[in-house]
mmCIF file of C-alpha atoms in Angstrom:
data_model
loop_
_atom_site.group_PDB
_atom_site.id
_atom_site.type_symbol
_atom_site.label_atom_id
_atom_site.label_comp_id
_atom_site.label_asym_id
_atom_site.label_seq_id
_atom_site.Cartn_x
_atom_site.Cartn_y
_atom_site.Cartn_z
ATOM 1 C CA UNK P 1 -21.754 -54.709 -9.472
ATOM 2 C CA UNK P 2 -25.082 -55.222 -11.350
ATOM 3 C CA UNK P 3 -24.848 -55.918 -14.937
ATOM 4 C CA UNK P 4 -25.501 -53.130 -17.507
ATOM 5 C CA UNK P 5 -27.067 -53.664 -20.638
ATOM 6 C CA UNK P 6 -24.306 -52.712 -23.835
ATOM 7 C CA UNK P 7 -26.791 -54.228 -26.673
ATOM 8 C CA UNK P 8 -24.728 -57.257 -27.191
ATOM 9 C CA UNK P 9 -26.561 -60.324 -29.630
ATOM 10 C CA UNK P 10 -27.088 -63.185 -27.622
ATOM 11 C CA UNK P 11 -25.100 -65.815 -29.172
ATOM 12 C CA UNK P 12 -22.002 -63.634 -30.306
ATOM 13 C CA UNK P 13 -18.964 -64.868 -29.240
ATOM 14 C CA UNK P 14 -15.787 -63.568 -27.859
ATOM 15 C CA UNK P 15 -12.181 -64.874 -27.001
ATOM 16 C CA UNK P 16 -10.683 -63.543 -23.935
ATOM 17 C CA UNK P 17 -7.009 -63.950 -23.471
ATOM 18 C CA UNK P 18 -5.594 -64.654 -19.905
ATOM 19 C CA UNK P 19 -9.300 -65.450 -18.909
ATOM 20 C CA UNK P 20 -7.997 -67.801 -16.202
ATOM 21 C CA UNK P 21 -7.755 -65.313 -13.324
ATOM 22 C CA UNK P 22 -8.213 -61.367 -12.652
ATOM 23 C CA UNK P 23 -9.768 -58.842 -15.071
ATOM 24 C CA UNK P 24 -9.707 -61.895 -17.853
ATOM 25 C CA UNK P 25 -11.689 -63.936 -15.840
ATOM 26 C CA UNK P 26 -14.253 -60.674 -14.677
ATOM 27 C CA UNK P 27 -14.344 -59.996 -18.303
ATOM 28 C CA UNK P 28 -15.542 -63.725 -19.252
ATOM 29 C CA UNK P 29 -18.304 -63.760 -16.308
ATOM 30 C CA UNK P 30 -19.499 -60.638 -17.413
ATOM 31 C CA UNK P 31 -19.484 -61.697 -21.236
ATOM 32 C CA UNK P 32 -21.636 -64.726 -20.373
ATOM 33 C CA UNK P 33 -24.018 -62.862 -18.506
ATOM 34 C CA UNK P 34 -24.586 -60.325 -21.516
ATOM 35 C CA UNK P 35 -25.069 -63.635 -23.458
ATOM 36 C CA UNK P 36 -22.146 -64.214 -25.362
ATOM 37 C CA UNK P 37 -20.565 -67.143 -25.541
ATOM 38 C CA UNK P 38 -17.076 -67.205 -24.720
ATOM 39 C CA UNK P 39 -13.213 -68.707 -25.596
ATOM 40 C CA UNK P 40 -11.238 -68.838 -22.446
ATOM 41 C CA UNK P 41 -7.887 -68.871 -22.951
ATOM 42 C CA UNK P 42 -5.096 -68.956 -20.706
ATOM 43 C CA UNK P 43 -1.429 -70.562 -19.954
ATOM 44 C CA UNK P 44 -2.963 -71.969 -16.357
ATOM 45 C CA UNK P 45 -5.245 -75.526 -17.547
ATOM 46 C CA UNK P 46 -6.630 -74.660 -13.714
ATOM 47 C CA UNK P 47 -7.706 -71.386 -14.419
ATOM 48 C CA UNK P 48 -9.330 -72.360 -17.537
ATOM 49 C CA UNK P 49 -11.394 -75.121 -16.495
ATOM 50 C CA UNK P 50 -12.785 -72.383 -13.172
ATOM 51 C CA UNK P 51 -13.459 -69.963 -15.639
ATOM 52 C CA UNK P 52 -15.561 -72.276 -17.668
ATOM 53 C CA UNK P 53 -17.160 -73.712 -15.185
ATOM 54 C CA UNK P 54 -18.369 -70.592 -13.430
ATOM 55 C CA UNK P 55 -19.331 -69.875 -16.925
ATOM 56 C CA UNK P 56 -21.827 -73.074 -16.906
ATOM 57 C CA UNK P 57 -22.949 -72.296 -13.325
ATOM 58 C CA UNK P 58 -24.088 -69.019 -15.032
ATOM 59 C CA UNK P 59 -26.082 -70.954 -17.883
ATOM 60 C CA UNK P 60 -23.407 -69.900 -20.346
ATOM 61 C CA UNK P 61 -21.694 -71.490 -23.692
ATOM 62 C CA UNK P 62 -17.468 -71.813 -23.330
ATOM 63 C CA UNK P 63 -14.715 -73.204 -25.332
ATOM 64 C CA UNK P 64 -11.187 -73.623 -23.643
ATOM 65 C CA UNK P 65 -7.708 -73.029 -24.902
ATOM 66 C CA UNK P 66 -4.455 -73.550 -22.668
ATOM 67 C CA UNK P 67 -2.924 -71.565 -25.213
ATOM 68 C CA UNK P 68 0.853 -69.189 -25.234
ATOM 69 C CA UNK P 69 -0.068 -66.612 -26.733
ATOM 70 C CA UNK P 70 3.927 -65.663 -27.303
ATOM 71 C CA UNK P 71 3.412 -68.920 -30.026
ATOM 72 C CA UNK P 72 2.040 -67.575 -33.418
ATOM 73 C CA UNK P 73 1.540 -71.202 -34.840
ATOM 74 C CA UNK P 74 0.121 -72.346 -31.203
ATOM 75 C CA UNK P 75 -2.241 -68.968 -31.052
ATOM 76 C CA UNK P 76 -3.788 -69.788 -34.734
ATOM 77 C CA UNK P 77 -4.578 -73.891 -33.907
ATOM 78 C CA UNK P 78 -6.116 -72.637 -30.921
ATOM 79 C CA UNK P 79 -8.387 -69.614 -32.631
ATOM 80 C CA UNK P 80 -8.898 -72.375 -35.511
ATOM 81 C CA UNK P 81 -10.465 -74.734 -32.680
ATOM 82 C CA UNK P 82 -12.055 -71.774 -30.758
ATOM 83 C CA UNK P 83 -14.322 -70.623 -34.529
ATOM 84 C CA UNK P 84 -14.968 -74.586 -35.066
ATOM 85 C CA UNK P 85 -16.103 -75.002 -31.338
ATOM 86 C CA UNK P 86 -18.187 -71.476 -31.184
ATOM 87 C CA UNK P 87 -18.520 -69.851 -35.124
ATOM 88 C CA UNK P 88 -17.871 -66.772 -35.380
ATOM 89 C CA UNK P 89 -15.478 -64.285 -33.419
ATOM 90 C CA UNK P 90 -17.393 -61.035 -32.944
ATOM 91 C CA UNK P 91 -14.986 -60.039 -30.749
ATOM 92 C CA UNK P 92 -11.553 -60.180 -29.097
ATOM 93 C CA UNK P 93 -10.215 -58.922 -25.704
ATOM 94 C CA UNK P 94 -6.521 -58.852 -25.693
ATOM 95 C CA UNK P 95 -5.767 -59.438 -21.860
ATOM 96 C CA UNK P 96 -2.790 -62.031 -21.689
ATOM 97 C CA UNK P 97 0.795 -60.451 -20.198
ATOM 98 C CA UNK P 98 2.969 -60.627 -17.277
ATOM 99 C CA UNK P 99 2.548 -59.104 -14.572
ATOM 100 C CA UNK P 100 4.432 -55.798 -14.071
ATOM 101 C CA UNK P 101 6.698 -57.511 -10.957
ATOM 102 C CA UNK P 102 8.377 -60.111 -13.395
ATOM 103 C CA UNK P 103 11.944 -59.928 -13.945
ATOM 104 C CA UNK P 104 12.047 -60.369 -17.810
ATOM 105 C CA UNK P 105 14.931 -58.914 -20.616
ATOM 106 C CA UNK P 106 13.966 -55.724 -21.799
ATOM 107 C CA UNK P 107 13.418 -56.771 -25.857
ATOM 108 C CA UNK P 108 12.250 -60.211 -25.098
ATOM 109 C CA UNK P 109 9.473 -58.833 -22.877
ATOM 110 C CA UNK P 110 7.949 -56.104 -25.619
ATOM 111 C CA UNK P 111 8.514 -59.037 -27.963
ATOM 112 C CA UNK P 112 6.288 -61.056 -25.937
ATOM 113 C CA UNK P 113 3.824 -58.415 -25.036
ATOM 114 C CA UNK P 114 3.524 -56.716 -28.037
ATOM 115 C CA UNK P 115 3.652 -59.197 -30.588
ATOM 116 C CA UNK P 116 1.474 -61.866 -29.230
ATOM 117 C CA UNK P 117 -1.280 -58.655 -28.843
ATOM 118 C CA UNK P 118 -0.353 -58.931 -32.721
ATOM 119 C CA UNK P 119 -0.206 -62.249 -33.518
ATOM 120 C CA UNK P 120 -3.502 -63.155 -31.920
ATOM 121 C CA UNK P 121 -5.272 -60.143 -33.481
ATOM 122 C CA UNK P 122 -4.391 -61.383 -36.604
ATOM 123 C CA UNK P 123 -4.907 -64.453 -35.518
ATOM 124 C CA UNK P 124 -8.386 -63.521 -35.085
ATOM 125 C CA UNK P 125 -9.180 -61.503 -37.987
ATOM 126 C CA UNK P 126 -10.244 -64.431 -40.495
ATOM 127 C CA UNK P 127 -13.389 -65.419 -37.944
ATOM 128 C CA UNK P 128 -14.190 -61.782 -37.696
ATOM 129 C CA UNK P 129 -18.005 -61.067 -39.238
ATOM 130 C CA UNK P 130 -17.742 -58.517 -41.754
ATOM 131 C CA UNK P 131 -19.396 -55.859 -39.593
ATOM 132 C CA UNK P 132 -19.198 -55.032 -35.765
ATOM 133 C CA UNK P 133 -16.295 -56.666 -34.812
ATOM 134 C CA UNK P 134 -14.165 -55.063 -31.947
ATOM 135 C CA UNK P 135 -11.177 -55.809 -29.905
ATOM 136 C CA UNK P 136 -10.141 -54.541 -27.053
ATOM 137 C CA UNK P 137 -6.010 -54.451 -25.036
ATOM 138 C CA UNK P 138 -6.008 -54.189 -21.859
ATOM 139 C CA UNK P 139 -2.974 -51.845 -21.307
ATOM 140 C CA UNK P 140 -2.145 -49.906 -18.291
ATOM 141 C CA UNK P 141 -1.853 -46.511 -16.761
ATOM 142 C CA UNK P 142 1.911 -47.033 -17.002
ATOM 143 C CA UNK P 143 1.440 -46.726 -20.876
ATOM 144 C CA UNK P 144 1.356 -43.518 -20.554
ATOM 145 C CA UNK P 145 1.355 -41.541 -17.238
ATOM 146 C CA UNK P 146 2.591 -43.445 -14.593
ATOM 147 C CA UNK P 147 5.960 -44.664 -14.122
ATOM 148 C CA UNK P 148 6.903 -48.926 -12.652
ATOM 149 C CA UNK P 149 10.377 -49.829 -11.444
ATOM 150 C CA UNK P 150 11.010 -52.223 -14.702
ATOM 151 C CA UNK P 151 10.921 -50.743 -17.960
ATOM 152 C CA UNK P 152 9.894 -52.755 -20.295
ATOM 153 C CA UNK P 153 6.259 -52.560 -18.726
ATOM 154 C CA UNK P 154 5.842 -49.272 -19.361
ATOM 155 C CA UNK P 155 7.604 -49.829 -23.071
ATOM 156 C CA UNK P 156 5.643 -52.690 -23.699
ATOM 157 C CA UNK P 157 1.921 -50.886 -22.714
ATOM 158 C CA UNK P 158 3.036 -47.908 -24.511
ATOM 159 C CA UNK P 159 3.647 -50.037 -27.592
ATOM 160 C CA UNK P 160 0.407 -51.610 -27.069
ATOM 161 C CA UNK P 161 -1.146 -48.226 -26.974
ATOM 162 C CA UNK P 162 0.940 -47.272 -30.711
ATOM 163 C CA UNK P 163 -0.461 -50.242 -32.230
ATOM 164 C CA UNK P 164 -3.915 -50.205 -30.955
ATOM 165 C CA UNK P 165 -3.874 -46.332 -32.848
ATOM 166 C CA UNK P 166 -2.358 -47.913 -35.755
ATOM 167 C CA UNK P 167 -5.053 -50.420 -36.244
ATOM 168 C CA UNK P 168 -7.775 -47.768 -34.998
ATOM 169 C CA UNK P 169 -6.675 -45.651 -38.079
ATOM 170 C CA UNK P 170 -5.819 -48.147 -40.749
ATOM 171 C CA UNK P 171 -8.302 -51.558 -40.063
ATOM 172 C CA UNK P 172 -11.619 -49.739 -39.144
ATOM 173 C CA UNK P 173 -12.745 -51.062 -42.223
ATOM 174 C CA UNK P 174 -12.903 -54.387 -40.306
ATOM 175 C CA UNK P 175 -12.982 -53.939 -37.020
ATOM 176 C CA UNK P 176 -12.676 -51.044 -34.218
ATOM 177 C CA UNK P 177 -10.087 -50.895 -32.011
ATOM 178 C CA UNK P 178 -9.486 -49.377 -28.811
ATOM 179 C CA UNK P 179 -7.423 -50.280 -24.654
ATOM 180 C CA UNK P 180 -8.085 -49.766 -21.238
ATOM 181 C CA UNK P 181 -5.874 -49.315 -19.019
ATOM 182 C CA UNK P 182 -6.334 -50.281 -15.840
ATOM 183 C CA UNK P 183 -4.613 -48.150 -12.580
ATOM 184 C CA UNK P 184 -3.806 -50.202 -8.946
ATOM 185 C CA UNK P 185 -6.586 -53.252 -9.611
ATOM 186 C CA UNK P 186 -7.135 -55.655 -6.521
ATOM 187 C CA UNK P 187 -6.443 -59.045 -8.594
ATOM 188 C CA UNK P 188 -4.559 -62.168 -7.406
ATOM 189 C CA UNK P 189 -1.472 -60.527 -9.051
ATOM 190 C CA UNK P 190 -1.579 -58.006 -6.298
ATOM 191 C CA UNK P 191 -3.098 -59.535 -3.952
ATOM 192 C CA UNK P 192 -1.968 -57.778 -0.148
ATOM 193 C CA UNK P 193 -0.304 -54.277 -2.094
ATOM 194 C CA UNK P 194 -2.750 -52.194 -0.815
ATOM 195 C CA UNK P 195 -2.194 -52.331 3.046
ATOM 196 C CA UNK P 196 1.625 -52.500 1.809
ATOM 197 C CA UNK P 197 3.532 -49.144 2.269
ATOM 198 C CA UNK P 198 3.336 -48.550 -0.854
ATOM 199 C CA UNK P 199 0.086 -49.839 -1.539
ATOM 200 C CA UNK P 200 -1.217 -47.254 1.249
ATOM 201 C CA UNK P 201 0.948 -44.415 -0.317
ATOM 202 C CA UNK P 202 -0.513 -44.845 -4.023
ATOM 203 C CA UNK P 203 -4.009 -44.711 -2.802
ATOM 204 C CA UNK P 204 -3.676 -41.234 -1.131
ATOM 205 C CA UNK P 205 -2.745 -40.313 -4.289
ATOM 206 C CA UNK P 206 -5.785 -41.814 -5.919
ATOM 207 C CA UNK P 207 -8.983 -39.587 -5.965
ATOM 208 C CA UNK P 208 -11.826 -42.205 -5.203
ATOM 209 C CA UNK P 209 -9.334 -43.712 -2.437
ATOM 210 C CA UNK P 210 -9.490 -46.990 -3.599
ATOM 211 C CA UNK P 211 -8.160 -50.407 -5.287
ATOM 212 C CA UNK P 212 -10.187 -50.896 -8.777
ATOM 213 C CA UNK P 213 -11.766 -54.369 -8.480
ATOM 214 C CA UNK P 214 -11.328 -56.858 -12.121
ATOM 215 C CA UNK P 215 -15.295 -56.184 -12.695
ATOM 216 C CA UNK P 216 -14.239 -52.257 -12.946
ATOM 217 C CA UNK P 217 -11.857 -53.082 -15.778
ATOM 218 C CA UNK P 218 -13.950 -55.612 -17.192
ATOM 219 C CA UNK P 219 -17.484 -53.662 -17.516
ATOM 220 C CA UNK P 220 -15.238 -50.683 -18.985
ATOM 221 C CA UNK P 221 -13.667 -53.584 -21.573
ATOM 222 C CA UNK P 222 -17.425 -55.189 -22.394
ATOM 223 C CA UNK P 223 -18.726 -51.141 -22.863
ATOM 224 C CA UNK P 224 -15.875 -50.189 -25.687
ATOM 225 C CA UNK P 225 -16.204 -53.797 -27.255
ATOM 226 C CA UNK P 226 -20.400 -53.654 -27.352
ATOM 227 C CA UNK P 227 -22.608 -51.509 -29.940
ATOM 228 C CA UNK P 228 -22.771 -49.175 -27.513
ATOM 229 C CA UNK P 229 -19.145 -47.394 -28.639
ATOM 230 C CA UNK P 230 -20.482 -48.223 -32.239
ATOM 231 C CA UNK P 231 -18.658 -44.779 -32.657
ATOM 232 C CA UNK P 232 -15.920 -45.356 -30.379
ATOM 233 C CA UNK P 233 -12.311 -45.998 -31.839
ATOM 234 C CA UNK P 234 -8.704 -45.222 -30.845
ATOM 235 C CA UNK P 235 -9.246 -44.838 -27.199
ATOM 236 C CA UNK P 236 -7.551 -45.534 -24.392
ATOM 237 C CA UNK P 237 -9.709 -45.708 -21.597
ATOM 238 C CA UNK P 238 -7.919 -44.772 -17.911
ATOM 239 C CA UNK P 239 -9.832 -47.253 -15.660
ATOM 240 C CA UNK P 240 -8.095 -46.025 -12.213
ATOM 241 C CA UNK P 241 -10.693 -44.012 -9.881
ATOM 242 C CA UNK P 242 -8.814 -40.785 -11.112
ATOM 243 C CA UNK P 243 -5.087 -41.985 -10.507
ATOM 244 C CA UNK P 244 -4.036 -40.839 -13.562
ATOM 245 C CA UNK P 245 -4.983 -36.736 -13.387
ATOM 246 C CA UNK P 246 -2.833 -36.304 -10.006
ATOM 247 C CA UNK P 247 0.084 -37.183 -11.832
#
C-alpha cells in the first residue's frame, strides 16, 4: 500500500496503544513514515522493541512503554515518560483490547475495555497542544452491526462507540474525536480464520471478497487523526470491504 499524504507536521508525535502487533503496529509504521514520531506501547516487551525497531529501520523517532493500559496510575507514569521522551502528544490512537476469542467476565471485560480507552485519554489530555489534537478508538463492526459469540465484545465496542460521541460532542474544544471499526482483519489474532469454515462463510458475505489487511485499518486511523478530517468528528468509520451493508 503506498503511503498517502494526510498533511501531518513532521515532528508531531503520537502514542499508539497495543502498537506491538496487528493494526497497532501498521498504524506506528505508517505514523513514522508520515513523519511523526511515535510512543509504542504495548503489554508484549517483544512486540515493543520490533515495533521500534522497524521504526528506526524506517529513519523514524520512538519511545517505548510496556504499559497495562487497564492500570490508571501505570497508564499516566508511562504518558508522563512518553511527553518527557517525545514533547508533545498531538495525537492518540486508542488500539489496546483483547481479542474478541478471550474468555473474560462480562463487567470486568467492559471495565477493562472501556475504561482504560478512558483512562488513557485522559491520561493524555495534559500533553495535548491546544489546537489539532485528535484521537482515534479502534472499535469494531460488532459495535454496532454485527453480532460475536461473547458478549461483552460487542458491549464493550458499543460502549466505546457511546463515549467516543460523548467526547465528540462535549471536548471538541480540545480535541476531535472519532473510531474505526475494523470488519474480518488478517492480523496475528486471526491468523488461519479465513480458509476456516467460517472464515470462508463470512467472506461470501463480504462485498470486496476479502480479509482487510492492519495497513487498511491503519491508513483509515492516520486519515481521521491528520488535518485532513480537520472537520471530521463523531464518526465511526466501518473499515470492512462492505461487510457491514449486507447485514
Amino acid at each position: 500500500m503506498g503511503d498517502a499524504h494526510y498533511g501531518f507536521t513532521a515532528g508531531d508525535s503520537i502514542v499508539i496503544t497495543g502498537a506491538g502487533s496487528g493494526i497497532g503496529r501498521a498504524t506506528a509504521l505508517q505514523a513514522a513514515r508520515q513523519g511523526l514520531s511515535v510512543g509504542v506501547w504495548d503489554l508484549n516487551p517483544a512486540g515493543v522493541d520490533e515495533t521500534i525497531q522497524a521504526i528506526i529501520a524506517l529513519g523514524g523517532t520512538a519511545h517505548g512503554e510496556v504499559a497495562d493500559v487497564s492500570d490508571a496510575a501505570a497508564v499516566h507514569a508511562a504518558m508522563e515518560r512518553t511527553a518527557r521522551a517525545l514533547g508533545p502528544i498531538s495525537f492518540l490512537h486508542n488500539n489496546a483490547g483483547p481479542p474478541s476469542t478471550a474468555q473474560l467476565d462480562f463487567g470486568d471485560a467492559v471495565r477493562i475495555c472501556v475504561g482504560s480507552v478512558q483512562s488513557v485519554t485522559e491520561a493524555w489530555v495534559p500533553y495535548a497542544p491546544q489546537s489539532g489534537a485528535a484521537m482515534v478508538v479502534t472499535a469494531s463492526v460488532a459495535g454496532n452491526l454485527v453480532g460475536t459469540a461473547n458478549a461483552w465484545y460487542s458491549a464493550s465496542k458499543a460502549g466505546l462507540m457511546g463515549y467516543v460521541r460523548h467526547l465528540a460532542a462535549h471536548r471538541a474544544g480540545e480535541f476531535r474525536s472519532n473510531g474505526v471499526a475494523p470488519g474480518m482483519t488478517n492480523t496475528p489474532r486471526l491468523a488461519g480464520f479465513a480458509t476456516s469454515e467460517m472464515g470462508e462463510r463470512i467472506l461470501e458475505r463480504i462485498p470486496l471478497h476479502r480479509m482487510g489487511e492492519a495497513d487498511d485499518i491503519a491508513a483509515a486511523t492516520l486519515f481521521l487523526l491528520s488535518p485532513a478530517a480537520s472537520y471530521i468528528n463523531g464518526v465511526f468509520l466501518p473499515v470492512d470491504g462492505g461487510w457491514t451493508v449486507t447485514q
